[in-house]
Tab-separated table of C-alpha atoms and ligand atoms in Angstrom:
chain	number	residue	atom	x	y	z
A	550	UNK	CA	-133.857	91.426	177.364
A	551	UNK	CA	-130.006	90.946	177.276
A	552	UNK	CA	-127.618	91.664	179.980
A	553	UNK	CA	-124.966	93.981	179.969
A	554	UNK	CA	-122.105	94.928	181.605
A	555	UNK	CA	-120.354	98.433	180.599
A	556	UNK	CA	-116.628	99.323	181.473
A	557	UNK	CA	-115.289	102.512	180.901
A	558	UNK	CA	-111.846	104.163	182.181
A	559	UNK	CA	-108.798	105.760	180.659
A	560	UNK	CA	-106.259	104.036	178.846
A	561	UNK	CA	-104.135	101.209	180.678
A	562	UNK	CA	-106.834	100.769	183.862
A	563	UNK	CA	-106.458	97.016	182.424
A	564	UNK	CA	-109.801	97.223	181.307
A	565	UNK	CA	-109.503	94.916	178.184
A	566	UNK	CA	-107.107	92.075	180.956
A	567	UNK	CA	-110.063	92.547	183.121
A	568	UNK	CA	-113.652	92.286	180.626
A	569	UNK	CA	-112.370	89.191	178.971
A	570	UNK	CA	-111.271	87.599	181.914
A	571	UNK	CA	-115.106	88.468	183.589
A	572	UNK	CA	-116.593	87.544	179.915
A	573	UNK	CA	-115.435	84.195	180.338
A	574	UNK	CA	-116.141	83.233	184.342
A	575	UNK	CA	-119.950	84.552	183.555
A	576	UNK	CA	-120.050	83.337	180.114
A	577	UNK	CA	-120.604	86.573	178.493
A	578	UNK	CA	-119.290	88.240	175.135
A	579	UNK	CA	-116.678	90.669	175.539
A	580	UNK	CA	-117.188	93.626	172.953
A	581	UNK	CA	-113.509	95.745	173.099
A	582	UNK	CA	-114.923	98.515	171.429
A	583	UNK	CA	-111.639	100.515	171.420
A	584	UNK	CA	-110.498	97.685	168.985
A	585	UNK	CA	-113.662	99.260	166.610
A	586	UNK	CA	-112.279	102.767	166.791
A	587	UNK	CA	-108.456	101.483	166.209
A	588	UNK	CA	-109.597	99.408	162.977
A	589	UNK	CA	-110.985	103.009	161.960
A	590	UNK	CA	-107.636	104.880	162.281
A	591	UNK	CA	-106.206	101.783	160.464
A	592	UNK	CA	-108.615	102.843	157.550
A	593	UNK	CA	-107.574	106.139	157.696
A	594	UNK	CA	-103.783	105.238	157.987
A	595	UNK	CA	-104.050	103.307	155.074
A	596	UNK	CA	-106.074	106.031	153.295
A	597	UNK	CA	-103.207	107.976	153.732
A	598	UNK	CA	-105.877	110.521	155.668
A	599	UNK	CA	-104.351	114.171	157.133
A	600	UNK	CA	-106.088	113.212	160.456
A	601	UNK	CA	-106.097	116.815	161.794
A	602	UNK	CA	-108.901	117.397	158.619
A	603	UNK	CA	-112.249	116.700	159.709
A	604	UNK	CA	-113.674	116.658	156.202
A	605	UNK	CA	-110.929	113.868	155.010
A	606	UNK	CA	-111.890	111.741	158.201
A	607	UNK	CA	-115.301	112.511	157.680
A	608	UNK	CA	-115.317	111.306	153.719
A	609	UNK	CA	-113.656	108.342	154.695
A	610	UNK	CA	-115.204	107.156	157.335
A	611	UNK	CA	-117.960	106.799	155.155
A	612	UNK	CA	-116.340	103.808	152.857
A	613	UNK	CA	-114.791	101.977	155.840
A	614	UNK	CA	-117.517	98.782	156.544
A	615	UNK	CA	-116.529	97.599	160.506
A	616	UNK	CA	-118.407	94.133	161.542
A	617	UNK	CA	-117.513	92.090	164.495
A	618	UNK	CA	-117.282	88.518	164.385
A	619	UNK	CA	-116.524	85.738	167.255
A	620	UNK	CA	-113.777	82.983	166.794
A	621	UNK	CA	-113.568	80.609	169.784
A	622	UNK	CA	-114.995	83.496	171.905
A	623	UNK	CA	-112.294	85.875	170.524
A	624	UNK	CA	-113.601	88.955	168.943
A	625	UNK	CA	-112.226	88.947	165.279
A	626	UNK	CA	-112.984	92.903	163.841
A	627	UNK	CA	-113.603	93.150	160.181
A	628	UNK	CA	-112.490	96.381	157.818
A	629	UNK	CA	-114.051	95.893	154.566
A	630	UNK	CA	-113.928	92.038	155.171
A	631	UNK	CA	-110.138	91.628	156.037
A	632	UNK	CA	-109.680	90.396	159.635
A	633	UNK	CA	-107.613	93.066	161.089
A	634	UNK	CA	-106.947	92.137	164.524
A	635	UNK	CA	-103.034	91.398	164.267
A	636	UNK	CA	-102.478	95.219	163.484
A	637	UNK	CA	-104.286	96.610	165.913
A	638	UNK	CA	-102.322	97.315	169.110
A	639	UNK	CA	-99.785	99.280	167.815
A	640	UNK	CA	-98.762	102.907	169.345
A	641	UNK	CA	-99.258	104.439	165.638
A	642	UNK	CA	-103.298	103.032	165.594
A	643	UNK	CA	-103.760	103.424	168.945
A	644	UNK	CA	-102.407	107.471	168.802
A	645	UNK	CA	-104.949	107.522	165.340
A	646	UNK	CA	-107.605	106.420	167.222
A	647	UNK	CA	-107.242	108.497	169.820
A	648	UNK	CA	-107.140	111.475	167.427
A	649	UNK	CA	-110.029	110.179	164.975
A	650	UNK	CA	-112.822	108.586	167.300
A	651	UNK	CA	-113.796	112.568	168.624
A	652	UNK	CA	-115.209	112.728	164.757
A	653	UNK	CA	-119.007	112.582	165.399
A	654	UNK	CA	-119.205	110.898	162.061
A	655	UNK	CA	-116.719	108.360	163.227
A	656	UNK	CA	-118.529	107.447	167.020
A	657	UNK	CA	-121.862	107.699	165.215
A	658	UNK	CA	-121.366	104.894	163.084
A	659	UNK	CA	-119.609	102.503	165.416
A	660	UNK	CA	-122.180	103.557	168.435
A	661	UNK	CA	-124.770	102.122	166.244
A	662	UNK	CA	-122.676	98.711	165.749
A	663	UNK	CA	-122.528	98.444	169.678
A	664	UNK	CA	-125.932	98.926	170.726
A	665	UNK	CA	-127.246	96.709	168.345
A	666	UNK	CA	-124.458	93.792	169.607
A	667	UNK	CA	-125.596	94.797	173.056
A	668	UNK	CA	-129.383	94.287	172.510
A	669	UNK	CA	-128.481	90.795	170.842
A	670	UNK	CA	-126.174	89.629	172.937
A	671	UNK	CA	-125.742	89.196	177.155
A	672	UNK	CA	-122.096	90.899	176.868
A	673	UNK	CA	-119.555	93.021	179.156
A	674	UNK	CA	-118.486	95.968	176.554
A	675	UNK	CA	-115.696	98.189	177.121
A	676	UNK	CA	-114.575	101.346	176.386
A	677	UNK	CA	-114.762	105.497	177.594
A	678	UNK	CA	-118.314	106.576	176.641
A	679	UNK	CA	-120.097	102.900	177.597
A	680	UNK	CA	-121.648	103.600	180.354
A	681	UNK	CA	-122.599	107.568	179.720
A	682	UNK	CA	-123.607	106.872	176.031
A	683	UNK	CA	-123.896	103.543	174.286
A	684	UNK	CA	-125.666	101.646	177.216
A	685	UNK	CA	-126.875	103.907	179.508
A	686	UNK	CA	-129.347	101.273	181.040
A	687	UNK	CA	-127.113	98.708	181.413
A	688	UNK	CA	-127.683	96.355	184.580
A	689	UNK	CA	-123.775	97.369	185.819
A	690	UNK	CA	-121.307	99.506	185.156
A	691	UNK	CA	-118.148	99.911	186.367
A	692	UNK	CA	-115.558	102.736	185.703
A	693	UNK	CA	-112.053	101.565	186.080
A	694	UNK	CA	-108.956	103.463	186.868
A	695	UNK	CA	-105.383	103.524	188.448
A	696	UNK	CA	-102.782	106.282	188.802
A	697	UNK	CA	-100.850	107.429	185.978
A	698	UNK	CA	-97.911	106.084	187.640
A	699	UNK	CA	-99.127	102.464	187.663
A	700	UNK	CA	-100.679	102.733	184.342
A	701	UNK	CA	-97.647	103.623	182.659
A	702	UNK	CA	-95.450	100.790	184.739
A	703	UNK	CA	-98.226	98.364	183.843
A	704	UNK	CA	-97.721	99.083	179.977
A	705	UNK	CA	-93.809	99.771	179.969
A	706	UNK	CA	-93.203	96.213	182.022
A	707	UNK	CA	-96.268	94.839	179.357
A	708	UNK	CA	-93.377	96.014	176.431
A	709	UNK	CA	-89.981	95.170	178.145
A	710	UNK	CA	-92.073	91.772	178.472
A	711	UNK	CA	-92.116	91.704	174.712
A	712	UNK	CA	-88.503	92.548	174.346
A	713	UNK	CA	-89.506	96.093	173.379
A	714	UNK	CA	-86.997	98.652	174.391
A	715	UNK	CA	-88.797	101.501	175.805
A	716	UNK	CA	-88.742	104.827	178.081
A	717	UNK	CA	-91.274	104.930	181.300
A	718	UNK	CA	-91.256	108.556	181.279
A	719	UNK	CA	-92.518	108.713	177.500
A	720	UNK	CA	-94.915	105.715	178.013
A	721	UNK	CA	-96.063	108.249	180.975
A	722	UNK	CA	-96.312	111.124	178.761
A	723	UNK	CA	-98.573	109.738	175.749
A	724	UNK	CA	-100.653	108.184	178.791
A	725	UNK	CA	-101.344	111.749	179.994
A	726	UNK	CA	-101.757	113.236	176.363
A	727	UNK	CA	-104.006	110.387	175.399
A	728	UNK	CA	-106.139	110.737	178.758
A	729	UNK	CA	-106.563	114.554	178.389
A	730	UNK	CA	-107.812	114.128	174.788
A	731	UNK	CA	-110.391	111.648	175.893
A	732	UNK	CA	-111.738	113.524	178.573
A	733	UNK	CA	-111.604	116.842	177.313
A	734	UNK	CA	-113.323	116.259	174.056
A	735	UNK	CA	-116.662	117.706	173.165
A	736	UNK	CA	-118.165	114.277	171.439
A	737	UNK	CA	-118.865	111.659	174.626
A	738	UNK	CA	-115.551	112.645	176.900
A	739	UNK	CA	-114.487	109.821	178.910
A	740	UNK	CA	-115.560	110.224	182.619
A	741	UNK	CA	-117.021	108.283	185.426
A	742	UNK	CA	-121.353	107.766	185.019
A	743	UNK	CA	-123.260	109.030	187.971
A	744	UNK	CA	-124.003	105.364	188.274
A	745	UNK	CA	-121.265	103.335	187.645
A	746	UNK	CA	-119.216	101.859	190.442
A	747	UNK	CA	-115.402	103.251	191.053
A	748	UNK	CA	-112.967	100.821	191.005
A	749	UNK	CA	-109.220	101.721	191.616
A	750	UNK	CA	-107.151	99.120	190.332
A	751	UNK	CA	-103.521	100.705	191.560
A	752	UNK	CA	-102.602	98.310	194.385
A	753	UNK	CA	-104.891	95.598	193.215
A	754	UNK	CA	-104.183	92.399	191.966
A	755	UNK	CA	-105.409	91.263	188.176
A	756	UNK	CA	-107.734	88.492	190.125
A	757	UNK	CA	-108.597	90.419	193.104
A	758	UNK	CA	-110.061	93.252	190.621
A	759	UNK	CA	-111.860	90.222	188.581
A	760	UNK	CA	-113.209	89.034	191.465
A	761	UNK	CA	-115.077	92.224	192.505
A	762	UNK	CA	-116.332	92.751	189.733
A	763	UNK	CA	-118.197	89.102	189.499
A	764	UNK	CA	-119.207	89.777	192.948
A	765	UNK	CA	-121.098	93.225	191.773
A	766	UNK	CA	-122.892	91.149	189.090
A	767	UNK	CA	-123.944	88.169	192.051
A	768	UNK	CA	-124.964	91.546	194.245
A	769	UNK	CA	-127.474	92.112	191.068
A	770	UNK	CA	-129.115	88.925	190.673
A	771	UNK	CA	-128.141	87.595	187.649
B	1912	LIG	O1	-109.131	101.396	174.613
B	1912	LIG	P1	-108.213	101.642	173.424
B	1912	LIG	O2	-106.846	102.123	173.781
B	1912	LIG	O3	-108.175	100.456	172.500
B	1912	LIG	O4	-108.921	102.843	172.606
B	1912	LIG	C1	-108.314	103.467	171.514
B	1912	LIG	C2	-108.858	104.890	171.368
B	1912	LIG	O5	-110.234	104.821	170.981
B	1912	LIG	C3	-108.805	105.737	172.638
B	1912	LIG	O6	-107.894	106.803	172.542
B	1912	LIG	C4	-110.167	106.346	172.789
B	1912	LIG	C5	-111.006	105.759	171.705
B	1912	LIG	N1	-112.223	105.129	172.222
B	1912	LIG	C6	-113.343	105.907	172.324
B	1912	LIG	O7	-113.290	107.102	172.035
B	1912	LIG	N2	-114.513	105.366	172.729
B	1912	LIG	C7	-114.580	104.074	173.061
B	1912	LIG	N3	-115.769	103.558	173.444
B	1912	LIG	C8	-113.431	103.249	172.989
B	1912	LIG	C9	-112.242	103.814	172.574
């Protein structure tokens, strides 16, 4: 039986910093399966898709073939073959995504992709529904949050860092939108799994938070 870890927690808890960096101290796969629903709104972007119509999402989501590959360690997603990681993180997918993964069509299909990597695979998967929905046995879970404040600080130094010119109050705006559309949705909202263990990450350290999180998977004897 494999071993998995889920993660779950709104958008810019450092989640993805924080799985990858736990992947590789216990030599687990990290599944980011936000990058699955992004390369999704990609297909739909490039479909030229109204995404407030259902149906259109719907039709298209059928033709869009999403496989997950590892290069190095590094999770390389597929759309229809084409490696699209390097246009992934962008604002415009990650605002699609957020408005085309409530499509039960759309989480039905990519659900299916992550159990089955799960079952193969000892892994540490993240996401907003991991824990309540895709691996609901999993040996740990963790749900992983900060304020809104820090969150948005986090991602607006993350983009001055780049050279990006950018407004904290607007970064802290789409984080608020973004969170209330994943936990308010009627398809698998985000929130915390009866059994998952709160972590607040807003005056911890990147390591410090790493650490713990090693130290719950020691606790459970693996
Ligand atoms: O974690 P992220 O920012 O890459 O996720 C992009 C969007 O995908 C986010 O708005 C919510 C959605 N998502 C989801 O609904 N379920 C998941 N398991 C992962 C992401």
């Amino acid at each position: 039986m494999s071993y998995n870890v889920a993660v779950d927690g709104p958008a810019g808890a450092g989640k993805s910093t924080i799985a990858r960096a736990v992947a590789k101290r216990e030599h687990l796969i990290y599944v980011d399966t936000g990058a699955m629903y992004r390369a999704m709104a990609l297909h739909m972007l490039r479909s030229g898709v109204n995404l407030e119509d259902k149906a259109q999402i719907v039709a298209r989501c059928q033709e869009a073939d999403i496989s997950i590959r590892y290069e190095d360690g590094v999770q390389v997603v597929c759309l229809n073959g084409e490696n699209v990681n390097a246009y992934l993180r962008t604002e415009q997918v990650g605002d699609a995504a957020s408005r085309t993964s409530p499509v039960p069509e759309v989480r039905k299909k990519l659900v299916e992709l992550q159990k089955k990597l799960a079952e193969e695979n000892d892994c540490i998967m993240d996401g907003r529904d991991i824990g309540t929905r895709v691996l609901p046995h999993a040996q740990l879970k963790i749900y992983l949050t900060a304020s809104v404040e820090v969150r948005a600080r986090r991602r607006y130094e993350e983009l001055v860092g780049k050279g990006e010119t950018c407004d904290l109050a607007r970064i802290q705006a789409d984080i608020e939108e973004r969170d209330y559309r994943d936990m308010h949705r009627e398809e698998s909202p985000l929130m915390q799994a009866s059994d998952a263990v709160l972590v607040d990450t807003s005056a911890m350290g990147v390591e410090e938070v790493i650490d713990r999180i090693c130290q719950e998977i020691r606790q459970r004897g693996r």
